PDB file of C-alpha atoms in Angstrom:
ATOM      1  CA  UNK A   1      51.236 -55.890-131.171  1.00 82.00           C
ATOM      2  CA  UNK A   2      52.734 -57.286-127.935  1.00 87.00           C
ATOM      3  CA  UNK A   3      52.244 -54.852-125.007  1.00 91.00           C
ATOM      4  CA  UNK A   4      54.942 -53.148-123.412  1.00 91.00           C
ATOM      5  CA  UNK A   5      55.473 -52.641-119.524  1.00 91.00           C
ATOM      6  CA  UNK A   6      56.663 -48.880-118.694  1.00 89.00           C
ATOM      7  CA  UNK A   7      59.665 -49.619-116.364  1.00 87.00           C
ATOM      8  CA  UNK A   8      59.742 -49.608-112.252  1.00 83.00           C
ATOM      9  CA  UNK A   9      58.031 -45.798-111.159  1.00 84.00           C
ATOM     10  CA  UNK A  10      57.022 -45.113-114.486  1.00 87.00           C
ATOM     11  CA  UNK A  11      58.505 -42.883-117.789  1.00 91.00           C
ATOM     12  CA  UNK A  12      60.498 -39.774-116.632  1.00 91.00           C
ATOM     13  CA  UNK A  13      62.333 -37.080-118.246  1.00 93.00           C
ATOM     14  CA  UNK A  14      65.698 -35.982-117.504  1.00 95.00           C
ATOM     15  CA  UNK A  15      66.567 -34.787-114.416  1.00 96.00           C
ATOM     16  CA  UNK A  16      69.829 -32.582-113.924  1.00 97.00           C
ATOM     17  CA  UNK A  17      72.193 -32.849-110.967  1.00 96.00           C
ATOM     18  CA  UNK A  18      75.542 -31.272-110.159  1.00 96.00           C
ATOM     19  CA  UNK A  19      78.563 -33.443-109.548  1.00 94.00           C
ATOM     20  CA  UNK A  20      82.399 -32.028-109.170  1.00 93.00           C
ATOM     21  CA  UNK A  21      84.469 -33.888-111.699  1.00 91.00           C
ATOM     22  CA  UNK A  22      88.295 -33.751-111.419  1.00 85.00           C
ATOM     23  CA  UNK A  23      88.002 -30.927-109.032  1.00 90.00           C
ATOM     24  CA  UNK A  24      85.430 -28.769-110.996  1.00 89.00           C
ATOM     25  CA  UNK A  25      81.430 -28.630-111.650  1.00 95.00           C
ATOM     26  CA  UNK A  26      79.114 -29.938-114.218  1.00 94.00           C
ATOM     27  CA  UNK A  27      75.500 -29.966-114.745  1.00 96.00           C
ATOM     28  CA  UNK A  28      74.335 -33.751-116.005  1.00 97.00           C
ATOM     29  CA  UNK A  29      70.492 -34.746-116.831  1.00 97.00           C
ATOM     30  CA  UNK A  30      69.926 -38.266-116.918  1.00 97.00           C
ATOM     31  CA  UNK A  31      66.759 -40.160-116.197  1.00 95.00           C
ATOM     32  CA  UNK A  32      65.890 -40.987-112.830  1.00 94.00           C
ATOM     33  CA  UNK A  33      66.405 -44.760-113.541  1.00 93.00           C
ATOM     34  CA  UNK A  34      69.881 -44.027-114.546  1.00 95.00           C
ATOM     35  CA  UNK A  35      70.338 -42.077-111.451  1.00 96.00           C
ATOM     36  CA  UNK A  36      69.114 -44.626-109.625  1.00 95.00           C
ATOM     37  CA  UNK A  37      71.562 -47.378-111.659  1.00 95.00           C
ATOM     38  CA  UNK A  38      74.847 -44.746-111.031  1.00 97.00           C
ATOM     39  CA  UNK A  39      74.106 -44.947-107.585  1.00 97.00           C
ATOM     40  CA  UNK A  40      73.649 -48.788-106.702  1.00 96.00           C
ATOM     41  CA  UNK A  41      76.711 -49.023-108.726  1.00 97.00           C
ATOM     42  CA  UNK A  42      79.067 -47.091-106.838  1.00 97.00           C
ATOM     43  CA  UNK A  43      77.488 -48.494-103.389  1.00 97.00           C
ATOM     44  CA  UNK A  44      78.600 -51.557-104.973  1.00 95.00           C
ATOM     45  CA  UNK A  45      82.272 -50.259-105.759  1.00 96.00           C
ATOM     46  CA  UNK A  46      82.372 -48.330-102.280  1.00 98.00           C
ATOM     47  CA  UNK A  47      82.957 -44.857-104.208  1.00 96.00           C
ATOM     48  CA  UNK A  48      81.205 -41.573-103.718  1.00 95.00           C
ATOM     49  CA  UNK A  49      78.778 -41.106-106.581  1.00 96.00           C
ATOM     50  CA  UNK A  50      81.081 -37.975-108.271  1.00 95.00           C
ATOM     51  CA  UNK A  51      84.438 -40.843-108.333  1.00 96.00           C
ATOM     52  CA  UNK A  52      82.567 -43.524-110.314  1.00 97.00           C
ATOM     53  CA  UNK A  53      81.297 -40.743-112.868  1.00 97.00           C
ATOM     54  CA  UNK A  54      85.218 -38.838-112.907  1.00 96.00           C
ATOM     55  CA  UNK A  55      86.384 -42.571-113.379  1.00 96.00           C
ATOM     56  CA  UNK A  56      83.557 -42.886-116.334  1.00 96.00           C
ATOM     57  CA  UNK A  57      84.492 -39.574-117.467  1.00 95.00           C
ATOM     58  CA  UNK A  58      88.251 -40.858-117.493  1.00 94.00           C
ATOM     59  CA  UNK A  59      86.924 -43.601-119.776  1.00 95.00           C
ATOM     60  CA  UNK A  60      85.151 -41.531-121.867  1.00 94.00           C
ATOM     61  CA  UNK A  61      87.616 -39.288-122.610  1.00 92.00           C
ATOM     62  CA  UNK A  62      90.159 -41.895-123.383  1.00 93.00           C
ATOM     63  CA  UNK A  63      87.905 -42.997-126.100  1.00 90.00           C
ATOM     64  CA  UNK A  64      88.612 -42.285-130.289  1.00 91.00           C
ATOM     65  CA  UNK A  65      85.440 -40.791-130.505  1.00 93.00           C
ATOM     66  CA  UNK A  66      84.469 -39.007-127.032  1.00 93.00           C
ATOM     67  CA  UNK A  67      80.546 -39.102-126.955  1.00 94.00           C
ATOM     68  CA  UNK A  68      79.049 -36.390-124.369  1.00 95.00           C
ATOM     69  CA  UNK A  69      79.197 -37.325-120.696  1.00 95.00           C
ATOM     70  CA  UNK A  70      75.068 -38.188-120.218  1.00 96.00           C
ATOM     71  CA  UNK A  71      75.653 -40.661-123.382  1.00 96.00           C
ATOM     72  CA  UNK A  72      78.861 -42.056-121.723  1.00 96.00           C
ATOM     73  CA  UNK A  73      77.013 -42.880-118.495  1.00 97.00           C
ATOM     74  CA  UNK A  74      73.993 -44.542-120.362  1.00 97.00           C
ATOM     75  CA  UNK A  75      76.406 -46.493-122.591  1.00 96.00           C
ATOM     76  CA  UNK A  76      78.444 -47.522-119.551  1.00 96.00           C
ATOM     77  CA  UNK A  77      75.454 -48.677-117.828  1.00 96.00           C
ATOM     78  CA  UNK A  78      73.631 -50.176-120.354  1.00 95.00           C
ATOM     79  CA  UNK A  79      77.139 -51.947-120.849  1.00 93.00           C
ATOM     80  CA  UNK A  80      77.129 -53.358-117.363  1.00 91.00           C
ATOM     81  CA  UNK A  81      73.840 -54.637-117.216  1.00 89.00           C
ATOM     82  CA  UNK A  82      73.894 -56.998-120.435  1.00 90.00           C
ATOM     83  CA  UNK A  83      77.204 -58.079-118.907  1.00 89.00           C
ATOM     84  CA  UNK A  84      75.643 -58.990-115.891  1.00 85.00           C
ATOM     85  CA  UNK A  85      72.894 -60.786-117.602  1.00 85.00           C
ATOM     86  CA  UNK A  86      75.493 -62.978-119.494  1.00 80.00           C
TER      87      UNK A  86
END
C-alpha cells in the first residue's frame, strides 16, 4: 500500500464559527482547511467572508435537492479546485 501524506497542518476536526447570512445567524463547523479555502476565496472575489457563503447559500438553496449548508460549502469548494486544476 502506497503511503498517504496527511494534508498542510495536519488532520483536524470540525471547527464551528458564526457567520450572519441574509441578515440572521448560523453556527457552521467545517474543517480548518476549508476555513482556510472559504477565506482565500473571497480575498480573491473582494467579499467579506459571510457574502461569499450567503451567495453559496443562495446557490444551495436554488438547488432540486438542497444538501445542508457545511456540505454545500465543501461541494462548492471541492468544485472550484478540480476546476482550477483543469
Amino acid at each position: 500500500m502506497k503511503h498517504v501524506e496527511p494534508p498542510p497542518g495536519g488532520f483536524a476536526g470540525p471547527v464551528k464559527r458564526s457567520v450572519t447570512i441574509a441578515g440572521h445567524q448560523t453556527s457552521i463547523s467545517l474543517e480548518p482547511l476549508f476555513w482556510q479555502a472559504l477565506e482565500a476565496a473571497a480575498a480573491e472575489r473582494a467579499l467579506p467572508l459571510n457574502a461569499l457563503i450567503a451567495a453559496i447559500d443562495v446557490a444551495r438553496i436554488e438547488a432540486d435537492d438542497p444538501p445542508n449548508l457545511a456540505s454545500a460549502l465543501r461541494s462548492w469548494l471541492l468544485g472550484r479546485a478540480m476546476e482550477r486544476r483543469t
